[in-house]
Amino acid sequence: MKRRKIIAANWKMYKDLAEANDFITFLLEKLPDTNAEIAIAPSYIALWHAFEATRNYPVEIIAQNLHYAEQGAFTGEVSATQLKSVGIQRVILGHSERREYFGESDALLKKKVQTALKNDLNIIFCVGEQLKDRKAGTQVEVVKSQLQNTLFHLNKNDWQHLVIAYEPVWAIGTGETASPQQAQEMHQHIRETITGTYGSDTAEKLSVIYGGSVKPENASALFVQPDIDGALVGGASLEVDSFVEIIKSI
Ligand code: PEP
């Protein structure tokens, strides 16, 4: 089964408007030919400009988050409708930084998933265990319960709008990467968990990407694994050259 490959950049709270624009200009000059979908998640302040600048290129601009409400008195938040009004069609949900620093629980994420799908937004949904879970050997159960608590109320059809990003928390922004074997093992577990509830046709079509200190030096070894369909890249997506090298590795 040929699955969609995806390389997505998560810029977190980096880059002001000028820096974001410069990056996009250089990226479009250097963009390699690839079969992978390329996505960039800038901060909200750069979404519109980035969307306009990439309009005629195979680079999708996506959002880092949304609020579950359609609108309302939620100071500092951004809704699905607002994202769609600047052309956004995909959102990252469940990132470990949102879970850890902003207290996003599985229950809240389930609501965000509902809102995104109701608004025809595609989702990159992040799951991943903490270091203590891996040390205790419970990583598979932890990831399984994240999936079950947030996504297993969905219909089979909803899964075509989802990409799962496996991001072990201990490997995010730490320079520590899961070994290709550790990542492959978890990606396979994720696919098996989804097969168990939705069947192998849904699971085999689902792209499962890896995130956690992906860089040009380790990207190829991850991408050759049979269940790794791309990457969500933080730090190494902030420089055009390293992001381009990662794209070339897939
Ligand atoms: C991320 O933020 O999703 C991420 C994987 O970051 P980094 O590549 O810096 O570990």
CSV table of C-alpha atoms and ligand atoms in Angstrom, one decimal:
chain,number,residue,atom,x,y,z
A,1,MET,CA,0.0,0.0,0.0
A,2,LYS,CA,1.4,3.4,-1.0
A,3,ARG,CA,0.7,5.9,1.7
A,4,ARG,CA,1.0,9.6,1.5
A,5,LYS,CA,4.4,10.9,2.7
A,6,ILE,CA,4.4,14.1,4.7
A,7,ILE,CA,7.2,16.4,6.0
A,8,ALA,CA,5.7,19.1,8.2
A,9,ALA,CA,7.5,22.0,9.9
A,10,ASN,CA,6.4,23.1,13.3
A,11,TRP,CA,7.8,26.5,13.9
A,12,LYS,CA,6.3,26.8,17.4
A,13,MET,CA,6.8,30.4,18.8
A,14,TYR,CA,9.7,31.1,16.5
A,15,LYS,CA,10.1,33.6,13.6
A,16,ASP,CA,8.5,37.0,13.3
A,17,LEU,CA,6.7,38.1,10.1
A,18,ALA,CA,9.8,39.2,8.2
A,19,GLU,CA,11.7,36.0,9.2
A,20,ALA,CA,8.8,33.8,8.2
A,21,ASN,CA,8.5,35.6,4.8
A,22,ASP,CA,12.3,35.3,4.2
A,23,PHE,CA,12.2,31.6,5.0
A,24,ILE,CA,9.4,31.0,2.6
A,25,THR,CA,11.0,33.0,-0.2
A,26,PHE,CA,14.2,30.9,0.1
A,27,LEU,CA,12.4,27.6,0.6
A,28,LEU,CA,10.4,28.2,-2.7
A,29,GLU,CA,13.7,28.8,-4.5
A,30,LYS,CA,15.3,25.7,-3.2
A,31,LEU,CA,12.3,23.4,-3.0
A,32,PRO,CA,13.4,19.9,-4.2
A,33,ASP,CA,11.2,17.6,-6.3
A,34,THR,CA,9.5,15.2,-4.0
A,35,ASN,CA,6.5,12.9,-3.7
A,36,ALA,CA,6.0,14.0,-0.1
A,37,GLU,CA,3.5,16.6,1.0
A,38,ILE,CA,5.3,19.6,2.5
A,39,ALA,CA,3.6,21.6,5.2
A,40,ILE,CA,4.7,24.5,7.4
A,41,ALA,CA,3.0,25.5,10.6
A,42,PRO,CA,4.1,29.1,11.3
A,43,SER,CA,2.7,31.1,14.2
A,44,TYR,CA,-0.7,32.8,13.7
A,45,ILE,CA,0.9,36.2,12.9
A,46,ALA,CA,2.5,34.7,9.7
A,47,LEU,CA,-0.3,32.5,8.5
A,48,TRP,CA,-1.9,34.8,6.0
A,49,HIS,CA,1.3,36.0,4.4
A,50,ALA,CA,2.7,32.5,4.3
A,51,PHE,CA,-0.5,31.2,2.7
A,52,GLU,CA,-0.5,34.0,0.0
A,53,ALA,CA,3.2,33.4,-0.7
A,54,THR,CA,2.8,29.7,-1.2
A,55,ARG,CA,-0.5,29.8,-3.1
A,56,ASN,CA,1.0,28.5,-6.4
A,57,TYR,CA,3.5,26.1,-4.8
A,58,PRO,CA,3.3,22.6,-3.4
A,59,VAL,CA,3.7,23.8,0.1
A,60,GLU,CA,0.8,23.8,2.5
A,61,ILE,CA,0.5,26.3,5.3
A,62,ILE,CA,-1.1,24.8,8.4
A,63,ALA,CA,-2.0,25.9,11.9
A,64,GLN,CA,-0.4,24.9,15.2
A,65,ASN,CA,-3.6,24.8,17.2
A,66,LEU,CA,-7.3,25.9,17.4
A,67,HIS,CA,-9.9,26.5,20.0
A,68,TYR,CA,-12.8,24.0,20.2
A,69,ALA,CA,-15.5,26.7,20.2
A,70,GLU,CA,-16.8,28.1,16.9
A,71,GLN,CA,-16.5,31.7,18.4
A,72,GLY,CA,-16.9,33.4,21.7
A,73,ALA,CA,-15.3,35.2,24.6
A,74,PHE,CA,-12.0,33.3,24.6
A,75,THR,CA,-9.3,36.0,24.7
A,76,GLY,CA,-6.1,35.0,22.8
A,77,GLU,CA,-7.6,32.0,21.1
A,78,VAL,CA,-8.2,31.3,17.4
A,79,SER,CA,-11.2,29.3,16.0
A,80,ALA,CA,-11.5,26.9,13.1
A,81,THR,CA,-13.6,29.3,11.2
A,82,GLN,CA,-11.0,32.0,11.6
A,83,LEU,CA,-8.3,29.6,10.3
A,84,LYS,CA,-10.4,28.7,7.4
A,85,SER,CA,-10.9,32.3,6.5
A,86,VAL,CA,-7.2,32.6,5.8
A,87,GLY,CA,-7.2,29.5,3.7
A,88,ILE,CA,-5.9,27.0,6.3
A,89,GLN,CA,-7.0,23.4,5.7
A,90,ARG,CA,-5.0,21.5,8.3
A,91,VAL,CA,-4.2,21.8,12.0
A,92,ILE,CA,-1.8,20.2,14.4
A,93,LEU,CA,-3.5,19.0,17.6
A,94,GLY,CA,-2.3,17.2,20.7
A,95,HIS,CA,1.3,18.5,20.5
A,96,SER,CA,3.1,17.5,23.8
A,97,GLU,CA,3.9,21.2,24.5
A,98,ARG,CA,0.2,22.0,24.4
A,99,ARG,CA,-0.5,19.0,26.6
A,100,GLU,CA,2.3,19.9,29.1
A,101,TYR,CA,2.3,23.7,29.3
A,102,PHE,CA,-1.3,24.5,28.5
A,103,GLY,CA,-2.9,21.5,30.3
A,104,GLU,CA,-4.6,20.1,27.2
A,105,SER,CA,-6.2,16.8,28.3
A,106,ASP,CA,-7.4,14.0,26.2
A,107,ALA,CA,-11.0,15.2,26.9
A,108,LEU,CA,-10.2,18.7,25.6
A,109,LEU,CA,-8.4,17.3,22.6
A,110,LYS,CA,-11.3,15.1,21.7
A,111,LYS,CA,-13.4,18.3,21.5
A,112,LYS,CA,-10.8,20.0,19.3
A,113,VAL,CA,-10.8,17.0,17.0
A,114,GLN,CA,-14.5,17.2,16.7
A,115,THR,CA,-14.4,20.9,15.9
A,116,ALA,CA,-11.7,20.5,13.3
A,117,LEU,CA,-13.5,17.7,11.5
A,118,LYS,CA,-16.8,19.5,11.7
A,119,ASN,CA,-15.1,22.5,9.9
A,120,ASP,CA,-13.5,20.2,7.3
A,121,LEU,CA,-10.0,20.7,8.6
A,122,ASN,CA,-7.5,17.9,8.3
A,123,ILE,CA,-5.5,17.1,11.4
A,124,ILE,CA,-2.0,16.1,12.3
A,125,PHE,CA,-2.6,14.5,15.7
A,126,CYS,CA,0.3,14.0,18.0
A,127,VAL,CA,0.7,11.2,20.5
A,128,GLY,CA,3.8,10.1,22.5
A,129,GLU,CA,5.0,8.9,25.8
A,130,GLN,CA,7.1,10.7,28.4
A,131,LEU,CA,10.5,9.6,29.5
A,132,LYS,CA,9.1,8.1,32.7
A,133,ASP,CA,6.7,5.9,30.6
A,134,ARG,CA,9.5,4.6,28.5
A,135,LYS,CA,11.6,3.9,31.5
A,136,ALA,CA,8.7,2.0,33.0
A,137,GLY,CA,8.1,0.2,29.7
A,138,THR,CA,4.6,1.4,29.4
A,139,GLN,CA,5.0,3.5,26.2
A,140,VAL,CA,2.7,1.3,24.1
A,141,GLU,CA,-0.1,1.4,26.6
A,142,VAL,CA,0.3,5.2,27.0
A,143,VAL,CA,0.1,5.9,23.3
A,144,LYS,CA,-2.8,3.4,22.9
A,145,SER,CA,-4.8,5.2,25.6
A,146,GLN,CA,-4.1,8.6,24.0
A,147,LEU,CA,-5.4,7.3,20.7
A,148,GLN,CA,-8.4,5.6,22.3
A,149,ASN,CA,-9.4,8.6,24.5
A,150,THR,CA,-9.2,11.2,21.7
A,151,LEU,CA,-9.9,9.5,18.4
A,152,PHE,CA,-11.7,6.2,18.8
A,153,HIS,CA,-15.2,7.9,18.8
A,154,LEU,CA,-14.6,8.8,15.1
A,155,ASN,CA,-16.2,7.1,12.2
A,156,LYS,CA,-14.1,5.1,9.8
A,157,ASN,CA,-14.5,7.9,7.2
A,158,ASP,CA,-13.1,10.5,9.5
A,159,TRP,CA,-9.7,8.8,9.4
A,160,GLN,CA,-9.0,10.0,5.9
A,161,HIS,CA,-8.6,13.5,7.4
A,162,LEU,CA,-6.0,12.4,9.9
A,163,VAL,CA,-2.3,11.9,10.1
A,164,ILE,CA,-0.8,10.6,13.3
A,165,ALA,CA,2.5,12.0,14.5
A,166,TYR,CA,4.3,9.8,17.0
A,167,GLU,CA,6.4,12.2,19.1
A,168,PRO,CA,8.1,10.7,22.1
A,169,VAL,CA,8.2,13.6,24.5
A,170,TRP,CA,11.8,12.7,25.6
A,171,ALA,CA,13.0,13.3,22.0
A,172,ILE,CA,11.3,16.6,21.3
A,173,GLY,CA,13.8,19.5,21.3
A,174,THR,CA,16.3,17.5,23.3
A,175,GLY,CA,18.6,16.4,20.5
A,176,GLU,CA,17.7,12.8,21.5
A,177,THR,CA,16.1,10.9,18.7
A,178,ALA,CA,14.2,7.6,19.1
A,179,SER,CA,16.2,5.1,17.2
A,180,PRO,CA,14.8,4.0,13.9
A,181,GLN,CA,13.9,0.7,15.5
A,182,GLN,CA,12.1,2.3,18.5
A,183,ALA,CA,10.2,4.6,16.2
A,184,GLN,CA,9.3,1.8,13.7
A,185,GLU,CA,8.1,-0.4,16.6
A,186,MET,CA,5.8,2.2,17.9
A,187,HIS,CA,4.5,3.1,14.4
A,188,GLN,CA,3.7,-0.5,13.9
A,189,HIS,CA,1.8,-0.6,17.3
A,190,ILE,CA,-0.1,2.5,16.3
A,191,ARG,CA,-1.2,0.9,13.1
A,192,GLU,CA,-2.1,-2.4,14.9
A,193,THR,CA,-4.2,-0.5,17.4
A,194,ILE,CA,-6.1,1.3,14.6
A,195,THR,CA,-6.5,-2.0,12.7
A,196,GLY,CA,-8.0,-3.5,15.9
A,197,THR,CA,-10.9,-1.0,15.9
A,198,TYR,CA,-11.2,0.3,12.3
A,199,GLY,CA,-9.7,-2.6,10.2
A,200,SER,CA,-6.6,-2.9,8.2
A,201,ASP,CA,-7.8,-0.9,5.2
A,202,THR,CA,-8.1,2.2,7.4
A,203,ALA,CA,-4.8,1.6,9.2
A,204,GLU,CA,-2.9,0.8,6.0
A,205,LYS,CA,-4.0,4.1,4.4
A,206,LEU,CA,-3.2,6.2,7.5
A,207,SER,CA,0.1,8.1,7.3
A,208,VAL,CA,2.0,7.9,10.6
A,209,ILE,CA,4.9,10.4,10.8
A,210,TYR,CA,7.7,10.6,13.4
A,211,GLY,CA,8.7,13.7,15.4
A,212,GLY,CA,11.5,14.2,17.8
A,213,SER,CA,14.8,15.8,16.9
A,214,VAL,CA,14.6,14.8,13.3
A,215,LYS,CA,17.5,16.4,11.4
A,216,PRO,CA,19.4,15.8,8.1
A,217,GLU,CA,21.7,13.4,9.8
A,218,ASN,CA,19.1,11.0,11.1
A,219,ALA,CA,16.2,11.5,8.6
A,220,SER,CA,17.0,8.8,6.0
A,221,ALA,CA,17.4,6.1,8.6
A,222,LEU,CA,14.0,6.9,10.0
A,223,PHE,CA,12.3,7.3,6.5
A,224,VAL,CA,13.4,3.8,5.3
A,225,GLN,CA,11.4,2.2,8.1
A,226,PRO,CA,8.2,0.6,6.6
A,227,ASP,CA,5.8,2.3,8.9
A,228,ILE,CA,7.3,5.8,9.0
A,229,ASP,CA,5.6,8.0,6.5
A,230,GLY,CA,7.4,11.2,7.1
A,231,ALA,CA,8.2,13.7,9.9
A,232,LEU,CA,7.0,16.5,12.0
A,233,VAL,CA,10.1,18.7,12.4
A,234,GLY,CA,10.7,21.4,15.0
A,235,GLY,CA,14.2,22.7,15.5
A,236,ALA,CA,15.6,21.6,12.2
A,237,SER,CA,12.7,23.2,10.3
A,238,LEU,CA,13.8,26.7,11.3
A,239,GLU,CA,16.7,26.8,8.8
A,240,VAL,CA,15.9,26.4,5.1
A,241,ASP,CA,18.9,24.3,4.3
A,242,SER,CA,18.3,21.7,7.0
A,243,PHE,CA,14.6,21.5,6.2
A,244,VAL,CA,15.4,21.0,2.5
A,245,GLU,CA,17.9,18.3,3.4
A,246,ILE,CA,15.2,16.5,5.4
A,247,ILE,CA,12.8,16.8,2.4
A,248,LYS,CA,15.5,15.3,0.1
A,249,SER,CA,15.9,12.4,2.5
A,250,ILE,CA,12.4,11.0,2.0
B,1,PEP,C1,8.0,19.1,17.4
B,1,PEP,O1,7.9,20.2,17.9
B,1,PEP,O2,7.0,18.6,17.0
B,1,PEP,C2,9.3,18.5,17.3
B,1,PEP,C3,9.4,17.3,16.9
B,1,PEP,O3,10.4,19.3,17.6
B,1,PEP,P1,12.0,18.9,17.4
B,1,PEP,O4,12.1,18.5,16.0
B,1,PEP,O5,12.7,20.2,17.7
B,1,PEP,O6,12.3,17.8,18.4
